[in-house]
Amino acid sequence: KRKRKRKKCKKRKEKKRKCKKRKEKKRKCKKRKEKKRKCKKRKEKKRKCKKRKEKKRKCKKRKEKKRKCKKRKEKKRKCKKRKEKKRKCKKRKEKKRKEKALRERE
C-alpha cells in the first residue's frame, strides 16, 4: 500500500513539473509576442516619420520652385518695362528729328 502511494505522489509531482514547464513556455511565448508587437509599432512609427519627412521635403521643393518662378516673372516684368521705356525714348527722338528737319526746310 505504501509503495503505491509513493508512486502516485511521484506521478503527481511529475504532472506538476510538466505543468510548470508548460506555463514557463507560455510565458516566454507571450514575452516574445510582446517584443514582436513593440518592434512592429516602432517600425510603424519610423515609417510614418519617414513619410512625414518626405512630405516636408516635397513641400520645401515646391516652395523653392514657386519662389524661382516668382523671381523669373519679376525679371520678365522688369525687362518688359525697360523695353517699353526704350521704345518711348526712341519715339521721342524720332519726333524731335522730324521737327528739326521740318524747321530746317522752312
PDB file of N, CA and C in Angstrom:
ATOM      1  N   LYS A   1       0.820  -1.200   0.000  1.00  0.00           N
ATOM      2  CA  LYS A   1       0.000   0.000   0.000  1.00  0.00           C
ATOM      3  C   LYS A   1       0.854   1.250   0.000  1.00  0.00           C
ATOM      4  N   ARG A   2       1.832   1.284   0.860  1.00  0.00           N
ATOM      5  CA  ARG A   2       2.683   2.456   0.958  1.00  0.00           C
ATOM      6  C   ARG A   2       3.401   2.717  -0.361  1.00  0.00           C
ATOM      7  N   LYS A   3       3.870   1.657  -1.002  1.00  0.00           N
ATOM      8  CA  LYS A   3       4.591   1.780  -2.257  1.00  0.00           C
ATOM      9  C   LYS A   3       3.731   2.471  -3.307  1.00  0.00           C
ATOM     10  N   ARG A   4       2.478   2.010  -3.415  1.00  0.00           N
ATOM     11  CA  ARG A   4       1.571   2.570  -4.397  1.00  0.00           C
ATOM     12  C   ARG A   4       1.356   4.054  -4.146  1.00  0.00           C
ATOM     13  N   LYS A   5       1.219   4.411  -2.896  1.00  0.00           N
ATOM     14  CA  LYS A   5       1.010   5.806  -2.506  1.00  0.00           C
ATOM     15  C   LYS A   5       2.177   6.655  -2.992  1.00  0.00           C
ATOM     16  N   ARG A   6       3.361   6.143  -2.747  1.00  0.00           N
ATOM     17  CA  ARG A   6       4.561   6.859  -3.170  1.00  0.00           C
ATOM     18  C   ARG A   6       4.585   7.038  -4.686  1.00  0.00           C
ATOM     19  N   LYS A   7       4.190   5.996  -5.400  1.00  0.00           N
ATOM     20  CA  LYS A   7       4.154   6.020  -6.846  1.00  0.00           C
ATOM     21  C   LYS A   7       3.213   7.126  -7.325  1.00  0.00           C
ATOM     22  N   LYS A   8       2.043   7.185  -6.706  1.00  0.00           N
ATOM     23  CA  LYS A   8       1.046   8.198  -7.063  1.00  0.00           C
ATOM     24  C   LYS A   8       1.604   9.593  -6.831  1.00  0.00           C
ATOM     25  N   CYS A   9       2.246   9.735  -5.688  1.00  0.00           N
ATOM     26  CA  CYS A   9       2.833  11.025  -5.327  1.00  0.00           C
ATOM     27  C   CYS A   9       3.867  11.437  -6.369  1.00  0.00           C
ATOM     28  N   LYS A  10       4.668  10.476  -6.779  1.00  0.00           N
ATOM     29  CA  LYS A  10       5.706  10.720  -7.771  1.00  0.00           C
ATOM     30  C   LYS A  10       5.066  11.194  -9.076  1.00  0.00           C
ATOM     31  N   LYS A  11       3.997  10.494  -9.459  1.00  0.00           N
ATOM     32  CA  LYS A  11       3.285  10.843 -10.690  1.00  0.00           C
ATOM     33  C   LYS A  11       2.738  12.261 -10.630  1.00  0.00           C
ATOM     34  N   ARG A  12       2.160  12.568  -9.467  1.00  0.00           N
ATOM     35  CA  ARG A  12       1.581  13.892  -9.270  1.00  0.00           C
ATOM     36  C   ARG A  12       2.650  14.966  -9.406  1.00  0.00           C
ATOM     37  N   LYS A  13       3.792  14.719  -8.798  1.00  0.00           N
ATOM     38  CA  LYS A  13       4.918  15.665  -8.870  1.00  0.00           C
ATOM     39  C   LYS A  13       5.362  15.845 -10.318  1.00  0.00           C
ATOM     40  N   GLU A  14       5.412  14.726 -11.036  1.00  0.00           N
ATOM     41  CA  GLU A  14       5.797  14.752 -12.444  1.00  0.00           C
ATOM     42  C   GLU A  14       4.821  15.638 -13.235  1.00  0.00           C
ATOM     43  N   LYS A  15       3.543  15.423 -12.976  1.00  0.00           N
ATOM     44  CA  LYS A  15       2.477  16.187 -13.631  1.00  0.00           C
ATOM     45  C   LYS A  15       2.662  17.679 -13.357  1.00  0.00           C
ATOM     46  N   LYS A  16       2.896  17.974 -12.098  1.00  0.00           N
ATOM     47  CA  LYS A  16       3.095  19.357 -11.656  1.00  0.00           C
ATOM     48  C   LYS A  16       4.276  19.986 -12.384  1.00  0.00           C
ATOM     49  N   ARG A  17       5.362  19.222 -12.487  1.00  0.00           N
ATOM     50  CA  ARG A  17       6.575  19.686 -13.124  1.00  0.00           C
ATOM     51  C   ARG A  17       6.312  20.003 -14.602  1.00  0.00           C
ATOM     52  N   LYS A  18       5.605  19.099 -15.275  1.00  0.00           N
ATOM     53  CA  LYS A  18       5.266  19.304 -16.679  1.00  0.00           C
ATOM     54  C   LYS A  18       4.398  20.545 -16.858  1.00  0.00           C
ATOM     55  N   CYS A  19       3.455  20.688 -15.956  1.00  0.00           N
ATOM     56  CA  CYS A  19       2.557  21.839 -15.985  1.00  0.00           C
ATOM     57  C   CYS A  19       3.358  23.135 -15.839  1.00  0.00           C
ATOM     58  N   LYS A  20       4.286  23.113 -14.904  1.00  0.00           N
ATOM     59  CA  LYS A  20       5.147  24.265 -14.648  1.00  0.00           C
ATOM     60  C   LYS A  20       5.934  24.619 -15.911  1.00  0.00           C
ATOM     61  N   LYS A  21       6.469  23.568 -16.550  1.00  0.00           N
ATOM     62  CA  LYS A  21       7.239  23.766 -17.777  1.00  0.00           C
ATOM     63  C   LYS A  21       6.371  24.407 -18.857  1.00  0.00           C
ATOM     64  N   ARG A  22       5.152  23.884 -18.979  1.00  0.00           N
ATOM     65  CA  ARG A  22       4.212  24.388 -19.972  1.00  0.00           C
ATOM     66  C   ARG A  22       3.913  25.866 -19.731  1.00  0.00           C
ATOM     67  N   LYS A  23       3.682  26.186 -18.474  1.00  0.00           N
ATOM     68  CA  LYS A  23       3.408  27.581 -18.097  1.00  0.00           C
ATOM     69  C   LYS A  23       4.588  28.477 -18.443  1.00  0.00           C
ATOM     70  N   GLU A  24       5.775  27.987 -18.158  1.00  0.00           N
ATOM     71  CA  GLU A  24       7.008  28.717 -18.452  1.00  0.00           C
ATOM     72  C   GLU A  24       7.110  28.993 -19.956  1.00  0.00           C
ATOM     73  N   LYS A  25       6.826  27.952 -20.743  1.00  0.00           N
ATOM     74  CA  LYS A  25       6.867  28.049 -22.200  1.00  0.00           C
ATOM     75  C   LYS A  25       5.892  29.133 -22.679  1.00  0.00           C
ATOM     76  N   LYS A  26       4.689  29.066 -22.119  1.00  0.00           N
ATOM     77  CA  LYS A  26       3.630  30.016 -22.459  1.00  0.00           C
ATOM     78  C   LYS A  26       4.076  31.444 -22.163  1.00  0.00           C
ATOM     79  N   ARG A  27       4.691  31.607 -20.986  1.00  0.00           N
ATOM     80  CA  ARG A  27       5.158  32.907 -20.540  1.00  0.00           C
ATOM     81  C   ARG A  27       6.209  33.459 -21.504  1.00  0.00           C
ATOM     82  N   LYS A  28       7.149  32.596 -21.888  1.00  0.00           N
ATOM     83  CA  LYS A  28       8.195  33.013 -22.825  1.00  0.00           C
ATOM     84  C   LYS A  28       7.591  33.404 -24.164  1.00  0.00           C
ATOM     85  N   CYS A  29       6.636  32.608 -24.606  1.00  0.00           N
ATOM     86  CA  CYS A  29       5.951  32.873 -25.875  1.00  0.00           C
ATOM     87  C   CYS A  29       5.267  34.243 -25.824  1.00  0.00           C
ATOM     88  N   LYS A  30       4.594  34.491 -24.707  1.00  0.00           N
ATOM     89  CA  LYS A  30       3.895  35.760 -24.509  1.00  0.00           C
ATOM     90  C   LYS A  30       4.878  36.930 -24.600  1.00  0.00           C
ATOM     91  N   LYS A  31       6.004  36.760 -23.929  1.00  0.00           N
ATOM     92  CA  LYS A  31       7.052  37.787 -23.935  1.00  0.00           C
ATOM     93  C   LYS A  31       7.534  38.059 -25.351  1.00  0.00           C
ATOM     94  N   ARG A  32       7.758  36.961 -26.091  1.00  0.00           N
ATOM     95  CA  ARG A  32       8.231  37.063 -27.461  1.00  0.00           C
ATOM     96  C   ARG A  32       7.225  37.821 -28.330  1.00  0.00           C
ATOM     97  N   LYS A  33       5.952  37.480 -28.151  1.00  0.00           N
ATOM     98  CA  LYS A  33       4.884  38.161 -28.900  1.00  0.00           C
ATOM     99  C   LYS A  33       4.848  39.643 -28.576  1.00  0.00           C
ATOM    100  N   GLU A  34       5.001  39.939 -27.293  1.00  0.00           N
ATOM    101  CA  GLU A  34       5.013  41.331 -26.833  1.00  0.00           C
ATOM    102  C   GLU A  34       6.155  42.090 -27.501  1.00  0.00           C
ATOM    103  N   LYS A  35       7.321  41.465 -27.515  1.00  0.00           N
ATOM    104  CA  LYS A  35       8.518  42.049 -28.120  1.00  0.00           C
ATOM    105  C   LYS A  35       8.258  42.350 -29.595  1.00  0.00           C
ATOM    106  N   LYS A  36       7.673  41.356 -30.273  1.00  0.00           N
ATOM    107  CA  LYS A  36       7.354  41.471 -31.695  1.00  0.00           C
ATOM    108  C   LYS A  36       6.415  42.645 -31.937  1.00  0.00           C
ATOM    109  N   ARG A  37       5.396  42.738 -31.066  1.00  0.00           N
ATOM    110  CA  ARG A  37       4.391  43.792 -31.173  1.00  0.00           C
ATOM    111  C   ARG A  37       5.035  45.170 -31.035  1.00  0.00           C
ATOM    112  N   LYS A  38       5.905  45.292 -30.040  1.00  0.00           N
ATOM    113  CA  LYS A  38       6.609  46.560 -29.810  1.00  0.00           C
ATOM    114  C   LYS A  38       7.477  46.917 -30.999  1.00  0.00           C
ATOM    115  N   CYS A  39       8.157  45.908 -31.542  1.00  0.00           N
ATOM    116  CA  CYS A  39       9.028  46.100 -32.699  1.00  0.00           C
ATOM    117  C   CYS A  39       8.206  46.610 -33.884  1.00  0.00           C
ATOM    118  N   LYS A  40       7.046  45.974 -34.079  1.00  0.00           N
ATOM    119  CA  LYS A  40       6.138  46.352 -35.171  1.00  0.00           C
ATOM    120  C   LYS A  40       5.719  47.812 -35.020  1.00  0.00           C
ATOM    121  N   LYS A  41       5.354  48.169 -33.793  1.00  0.00           N
ATOM    122  CA  LYS A  41       4.932  49.542 -33.503  1.00  0.00           C
ATOM    123  C   LYS A  41       6.041  50.533 -33.828  1.00  0.00           C
ATOM    124  N   ARG A  42       7.255  50.188 -33.406  1.00  0.00           N
ATOM    125  CA  ARG A  42       8.417  51.030 -33.636  1.00  0.00           C
ATOM    126  C   ARG A  42       8.656  51.220 -35.132  1.00  0.00           C
ATOM    127  N   LYS A  43       8.550  50.123 -35.874  1.00  0.00           N
ATOM    128  CA  LYS A  43       8.727  50.178 -37.327  1.00  0.00           C
ATOM    129  C   LYS A  43       7.674  51.067 -37.963  1.00  0.00           C
ATOM    130  N   GLU A  44       6.441  50.928 -37.485  1.00  0.00           N
ATOM    131  CA  GLU A  44       5.322  51.741 -37.987  1.00  0.00           C
ATOM    132  C   GLU A  44       5.603  53.214 -37.760  1.00  0.00           C
ATOM    133  N   LYS A  45       6.073  53.521 -36.545  1.00  0.00           N
ATOM    134  CA  LYS A  45       6.402  54.894 -36.161  1.00  0.00           C
ATOM    135  C   LYS A  45       7.472  55.457 -37.094  1.00  0.00           C
ATOM    136  N   LYS A  46       8.499  54.648 -37.323  1.00  0.00           N
ATOM    137  CA  LYS A  46       9.616  55.026 -38.186  1.00  0.00           C
ATOM    138  C   LYS A  46       9.106  55.329 -39.593  1.00  0.00           C
ATOM    139  N   ARG A  47       8.218  54.448 -40.081  1.00  0.00           N
ATOM    140  CA  ARG A  47       7.654  54.580 -41.417  1.00  0.00           C
ATOM    141  C   ARG A  47       6.873  55.884 -41.557  1.00  0.00           C
ATOM    142  N   LYS A  48       6.053  56.165 -40.541  1.00  0.00           N
ATOM    143  CA  LYS A  48       5.264  57.405 -40.546  1.00  0.00           C
ATOM    144  C   LYS A  48       6.173  58.616 -40.535  1.00  0.00           C
ATOM    145  N   CYS A  49       7.222  58.540 -39.716  1.00  0.00           N
ATOM    146  CA  CYS A  49       8.194  59.625 -39.602  1.00  0.00           C
ATOM    147  C   CYS A  49       8.850  59.869 -40.961  1.00  0.00           C
ATOM    148  N   LYS A  50       9.226  58.778 -41.622  1.00  0.00           N
ATOM    149  CA  LYS A  50       9.866  58.851 -42.936  1.00  0.00           C
ATOM    150  C   LYS A  50       8.931  59.535 -43.934  1.00  0.00           C
ATOM    151  N   LYS A  51       7.661  59.115 -43.894  1.00  0.00           N
ATOM    152  CA  LYS A  51       6.656  59.691 -44.795  1.00  0.00           C
ATOM    153  C   LYS A  51       6.522  61.185 -44.568  1.00  0.00           C
ATOM    154  N   ARG A  52       6.475  61.573 -43.274  1.00  0.00           N
ATOM    155  CA  ARG A  52       6.329  62.974 -42.905  1.00  0.00           C
ATOM    156  C   ARG A  52       7.509  63.778 -43.424  1.00  0.00           C
ATOM    157  N   LYS A  53       8.710  63.231 -43.258  1.00  0.00           N
ATOM    158  CA  LYS A  53       9.927  63.902 -43.731  1.00  0.00           C
ATOM    159  C   LYS A  53       9.886  64.068 -45.238  1.00  0.00           C
ATOM    160  N   GLU A  54       9.432  63.018 -45.934  1.00  0.00           N
ATOM    161  CA  GLU A  54       9.328  63.038 -47.391  1.00  0.00           C
ATOM    162  C   GLU A  54       8.372  64.146 -47.829  1.00  0.00           C
ATOM    163  N   LYS A  55       7.233  64.220 -47.126  1.00  0.00           N
ATOM    164  CA  LYS A  55       6.213  65.237 -47.407  1.00  0.00           C
ATOM    165  C   LYS A  55       6.810  66.629 -47.250  1.00  0.00           C
ATOM    166  N   LYS A  56       7.533  66.817 -46.145  1.00  0.00           N
ATOM    167  CA  LYS A  56       8.171  68.095 -45.832  1.00  0.00           C
ATOM    168  C   LYS A  56       9.151  68.483 -46.929  1.00  0.00           C
ATOM    169  N   ARG A  57       9.942  67.481 -47.378  1.00  0.00           N
ATOM    170  CA  ARG A  57      10.944  67.693 -48.405  1.00  0.00           C
ATOM    171  C   ARG A  57      10.291  68.124 -49.721  1.00  0.00           C
ATOM    172  N   LYS A  58       9.209  67.436 -50.070  1.00  0.00           N
ATOM    173  CA  LYS A  58       8.480  67.769 -51.298  1.00  0.00           C
ATOM    174  C   LYS A  58       7.904  69.167 -51.217  1.00  0.00           C
ATOM    175  N   CYS A  59       7.349  69.491 -50.050  1.00  0.00           N
ATOM    176  CA  CYS A  59       6.766  70.810 -49.813  1.00  0.00           C
ATOM    177  C   CYS A  59       7.834  71.888 -49.990  1.00  0.00           C
ATOM    178  N   LYS A  60       9.000  71.644 -49.414  1.00  0.00           N
ATOM    179  CA  LYS A  60      10.122  72.576 -49.495  1.00  0.00           C
ATOM    180  C   LYS A  60      10.510  72.798 -50.950  1.00  0.00           C
ATOM    181  N   LYS A  61      10.594  71.692 -51.692  1.00  0.00           N
ATOM    182  CA  LYS A  61      10.947  71.759 -53.109  1.00  0.00           C
ATOM    183  C   LYS A  61       9.931  72.594 -53.876  1.00  0.00           C
ATOM    184  N   ARG A  62       8.640  72.336 -53.589  1.00  0.00           N
ATOM    185  CA  ARG A  62       7.558  73.056 -54.254  1.00  0.00           C
ATOM    186  C   ARG A  62       7.662  74.546 -53.983  1.00  0.00           C
ATOM    187  N   LYS A  63       7.918  74.894 -52.726  1.00  0.00           N
ATOM    188  CA  LYS A  63       8.062  76.303 -52.333  1.00  0.00           C
ATOM    189  C   LYS A  63       9.232  76.946 -53.065  1.00  0.00           C
ATOM    190  N   GLU A  64      10.333  76.209 -53.147  1.00  0.00           N
ATOM    191  CA  GLU A  64      11.532  76.685 -53.841  1.00  0.00           C
ATOM    192  C   GLU A  64      11.212  76.964 -55.309  1.00  0.00           C
ATOM    193  N   LYS A  65      10.491  76.023 -55.927  1.00  0.00           N
ATOM    194  CA  LYS A  65      10.091  76.150 -57.329  1.00  0.00           C
ATOM    195  C   LYS A  65       9.250  77.412 -57.520  1.00  0.00           C
ATOM    196  N   LYS A  66       8.291  77.591 -56.615  1.00  0.00           N
ATOM    197  CA  LYS A  66       7.387  78.748 -56.655  1.00  0.00           C
ATOM    198  C   LYS A  66       8.184  80.042 -56.568  1.00  0.00           C
ATOM    199  N   ARG A  67       9.162  80.043 -55.641  1.00  0.00           N
ATOM    200  CA  ARG A  67       9.986  81.215 -55.410  1.00  0.00           C
ATOM    201  C   ARG A  67      10.780  81.564 -56.666  1.00  0.00           C
ATOM    202  N   LYS A  68      11.365  80.545 -57.281  1.00  0.00           N
ATOM    203  CA  LYS A  68      12.142  80.755 -58.501  1.00  0.00           C
ATOM    204  C   LYS A  68      11.252  81.281 -59.617  1.00  0.00           C
ATOM    205  N   CYS A  69      10.064  80.704 -59.723  1.00  0.00           N
ATOM    206  CA  CYS A  69       9.100  81.118 -60.740  1.00  0.00           C
ATOM    207  C   CYS A  69       8.736  82.593 -60.553  1.00  0.00           C
ATOM    208  N   LYS A  70       8.499  82.967 -59.297  1.00  0.00           N
ATOM    209  CA  LYS A  70       8.146  84.346 -58.965  1.00  0.00           C
ATOM    210  C   LYS A  70       9.271  85.291 -59.394  1.00  0.00           C
ATOM    211  N   LYS A  71      10.500  84.894 -59.074  1.00  0.00           N
ATOM    212  CA  LYS A  71      11.673  85.699 -59.436  1.00  0.00           C
ATOM    213  C   LYS A  71      11.756  85.881 -60.939  1.00  0.00           C
ATOM    214  N   ARG A  72      11.535  84.771 -61.664  1.00  0.00           N
ATOM    215  CA  ARG A  72      11.600  84.789 -63.119  1.00  0.00           C
ATOM    216  C   ARG A  72      10.551  85.741 -63.694  1.00  0.00           C
ATOM    217  N   LYS A  73       9.343  85.669 -63.142  1.00  0.00           N
ATOM    218  CA  LYS A  73       8.250  86.550 -63.584  1.00  0.00           C
ATOM    219  C   LYS A  73       8.607  88.004 -63.336  1.00  0.00           C
ATOM    220  N   GLU A  74       9.185  88.261 -62.155  1.00  0.00           N
ATOM    221  CA  GLU A  74       9.597  89.616 -61.782  1.00  0.00           C
ATOM    222  C   GLU A  74      10.624  90.134 -62.785  1.00  0.00           C
ATOM    223  N   LYS A  75      11.589  89.301 -63.124  1.00  0.00           N
ATOM    224  CA  LYS A  75      12.645  89.646 -64.072  1.00  0.00           C
ATOM    225  C   LYS A  75      12.027  90.005 -65.425  1.00  0.00           C
ATOM    226  N   LYS A  76      11.094  89.154 -65.855  1.00  0.00           N
ATOM    227  CA  LYS A  76      10.410  89.344 -67.133  1.00  0.00           C
ATOM    228  C   LYS A  76       9.686  90.682 -67.156  1.00  0.00           C
ATOM    229  N   ARG A  77       9.001  90.977 -66.032  1.00  0.00           N
ATOM    230  CA  ARG A  77       8.230  92.211 -65.904  1.00  0.00           C
ATOM    231  C   ARG A  77       9.145  93.430 -66.022  1.00  0.00           C
ATOM    232  N   LYS A  78      10.275  93.367 -65.324  1.00  0.00           N
ATOM    233  CA  LYS A  78      11.244  94.472 -65.359  1.00  0.00           C
ATOM    234  C   LYS A  78      11.787  94.648 -66.771  1.00  0.00           C
ATOM    235  N   CYS A  79      12.076  93.529 -67.422  1.00  0.00           N
ATOM    236  CA  CYS A  79      12.599  93.549 -68.780  1.00  0.00           C
ATOM    237  C   CYS A  79      11.586  94.210 -69.717  1.00  0.00           C
ATOM    238  N   LYS A  80      10.329  93.836 -69.560  1.00  0.00           N
ATOM    239  CA  LYS A  80       9.244  94.397 -70.372  1.00  0.00           C
ATOM    240  C   LYS A  80       9.179  95.911 -70.185  1.00  0.00           C
ATOM    241  N   LYS A  81       9.257  96.337 -68.923  1.00  0.00           N
ATOM    242  CA  LYS A  81       9.214  97.773 -68.596  1.00  0.00           C
ATOM    243  C   LYS A  81      10.363  98.508 -69.267  1.00  0.00           C
ATOM    244  N   ARG A  82      11.549  97.933 -69.193  1.00  0.00           N
ATOM    245  CA  ARG A  82      12.741  98.522 -69.781  1.00  0.00           C
ATOM    246  C   ARG A  82      12.579  98.669 -71.301  1.00  0.00           C
ATOM    247  N   LYS A  83      12.052  97.635 -71.921  1.00  0.00           N
ATOM    248  CA  LYS A  83      11.823  97.663 -73.370  1.00  0.00           C
ATOM    249  C   LYS A  83      10.824  98.754 -73.729  1.00  0.00           C
ATOM    250  N   GLU A  84       9.787  98.871 -72.911  1.00  0.00           N
ATOM    251  CA  GLU A  84       8.751  99.894 -73.117  1.00  0.00           C
ATOM    252  C   GLU A  84       9.375 101.285 -73.044  1.00  0.00           C
ATOM    253  N   LYS A  85      10.214 101.498 -72.049  1.00  0.00           N
ATOM    254  CA  LYS A  85      10.906 102.772 -71.836  1.00  0.00           C
ATOM    255  C   LYS A  85      11.768 103.109 -73.055  1.00  0.00           C
ATOM    256  N   LYS A  86      12.505 102.111 -73.528  1.00  0.00           N
ATOM    257  CA  LYS A  86      13.383 102.263 -74.679  1.00  0.00           C
ATOM    258  C   LYS A  86      12.572 102.679 -75.902  1.00  0.00           C
ATOM    259  N   ARG A  87      11.417 102.004 -76.087  1.00  0.00           N
ATOM    260  CA  ARG A  87      10.545 102.267 -77.220  1.00  0.00           C
ATOM    261  C   ARG A  87      10.041 103.711 -77.196  1.00  0.00           C
ATOM    262  N   LYS A  88       9.608 104.154 -76.013  1.00  0.00           N
ATOM    263  CA  LYS A  88       9.116 105.536 -75.859  1.00  0.00           C
ATOM    264  C   LYS A  88      10.225 106.531 -76.162  1.00  0.00           C
ATOM    265  N   CYS A  89      11.417 106.243 -75.667  1.00  0.00           N
ATOM    266  CA  CYS A  89      12.583 107.095 -75.872  1.00  0.00           C
ATOM    267  C   CYS A  89      12.874 107.212 -77.373  1.00  0.00           C
ATOM    268  N   LYS A  90      12.819 106.087 -78.055  1.00  0.00           N
ATOM    269  CA  LYS A  90      13.072 106.039 -79.495  1.00  0.00           C
ATOM    270  C   LYS A  90      12.055 106.912 -80.233  1.00  0.00           C
ATOM    271  N   LYS A  91      10.799 106.777 -79.822  1.00  0.00           N
ATOM    272  CA  LYS A  91       9.716 107.554 -80.441  1.00  0.00           C
ATOM    273  C   LYS A  91       9.958 109.041 -80.267  1.00  0.00           C
ATOM    274  N   ARG A  92      10.351 109.441 -79.058  1.00  0.00           N
ATOM    275  CA  ARG A  92      10.596 110.837 -78.733  1.00  0.00           C
ATOM    276  C   ARG A  92      11.733 111.386 -79.600  1.00  0.00           C
ATOM    277  N   LYS A  93      12.788 110.604 -79.704  1.00  0.00           N
ATOM    278  CA  LYS A  93      13.945 111.015 -80.521  1.00  0.00           C
ATOM    279  C   LYS A  93      13.523 111.179 -81.975  1.00  0.00           C
ATOM    280  N   GLU A  94      12.715 110.253 -82.458  1.00  0.00           N
ATOM    281  CA  GLU A  94      12.221 110.286 -83.837  1.00  0.00           C
ATOM    282  C   GLU A  94      11.415 111.565 -84.074  1.00  0.00           C
ATOM    283  N   LYS A  95      10.556 111.904 -83.113  1.00  0.00           N
ATOM    284  CA  LYS A  95       9.708 113.101 -83.194  1.00  0.00           C
ATOM    285  C   LYS A  95      10.576 114.354 -83.264  1.00  0.00           C
ATOM    286  N   LYS A  96      11.572 114.410 -82.395  1.00  0.00           N
ATOM    287  CA  LYS A  96      12.496 115.554 -82.345  1.00  0.00           C
ATOM    288  C   LYS A  96      13.214 115.716 -83.675  1.00  0.00           C
ATOM    289  N   ARG A  97      13.674 114.598 -84.244  1.00  0.00           N
ATOM    290  CA  ARG A  97      14.393 114.594 -85.501  1.00  0.00           C
ATOM    291  C   ARG A  97      13.517 115.149 -86.630  1.00  0.00           C
ATOM    292  N   LYS A  98      12.263 114.681 -86.651  1.00  0.00           N
ATOM    293  CA  LYS A  98      11.324 115.142 -87.681  1.00  0.00           C
ATOM    294  C   LYS A  98      11.076 116.639 -87.555  1.00  0.00           C
ATOM    295  N   GLU A  99      10.879 117.106 -86.326  1.00  0.00           N
ATOM    296  CA  GLU A  99      10.633 118.532 -86.078  1.00  0.00           C
ATOM    297  C   GLU A  99      11.814 119.370 -86.553  1.00  0.00           C
ATOM    298  N   LYS A 100      13.006 118.897 -86.267  1.00  0.00           N
ATOM    299  CA  LYS A 100      14.236 119.596 -86.657  1.00  0.00           C
ATOM    300  C   LYS A 100      14.320 119.689 -88.182  1.00  0.00           C
ATOM    301  N   ALA A 101      14.031 118.594 -88.841  1.00  0.00           N
ATOM    302  CA  ALA A 101      14.075 118.551 -90.307  1.00  0.00           C
ATOM    303  C   ALA A 101      13.057 119.515 -90.894  1.00  0.00           C
ATOM    304  N   LEU A 102      11.885 119.590 -90.309  1.00  0.00           N
ATOM    305  CA  LEU A 102      10.814 120.474 -90.773  1.00  0.00           C
ATOM    306  C   LEU A 102      11.232 121.926 -90.619  1.00  0.00           C
ATOM    307  N   ARG A 103      11.862 122.245 -89.485  1.00  0.00           N
ATOM    308  CA  ARG A 103      12.310 123.609 -89.227  1.00  0.00           C
ATOM    309  C   ARG A 103      13.391 124.019 -90.225  1.00  0.00           C
ATOM    310  N   GLU A 104      14.283 123.114 -90.506  1.00  0.00           N
ATOM    311  CA  GLU A 104      15.374 123.406 -91.429  1.00  0.00           C
ATOM    312  C   GLU A 104      14.853 123.655 -92.844  1.00  0.00           C
ATOM    313  N   ARG A 105      13.778 122.966 -93.215  1.00  0.00           N
ATOM    314  CA  ARG A 105      13.204 123.133 -94.535  1.00  0.00           C
ATOM    315  C   ARG A 105      12.611 124.539 -94.699  1.00  0.00           C
ATOM    316  N   GLU A 106      12.063 125.052 -93.601  1.00  0.00           N
ATOM    317  CA  GLU A 106      11.431 126.369 -93.647  1.00  0.00           C
ATOM    318  C   GLU A 106      12.477 127.417 -93.709  1.00  0.00           C
TER     319      GLU A 106
END
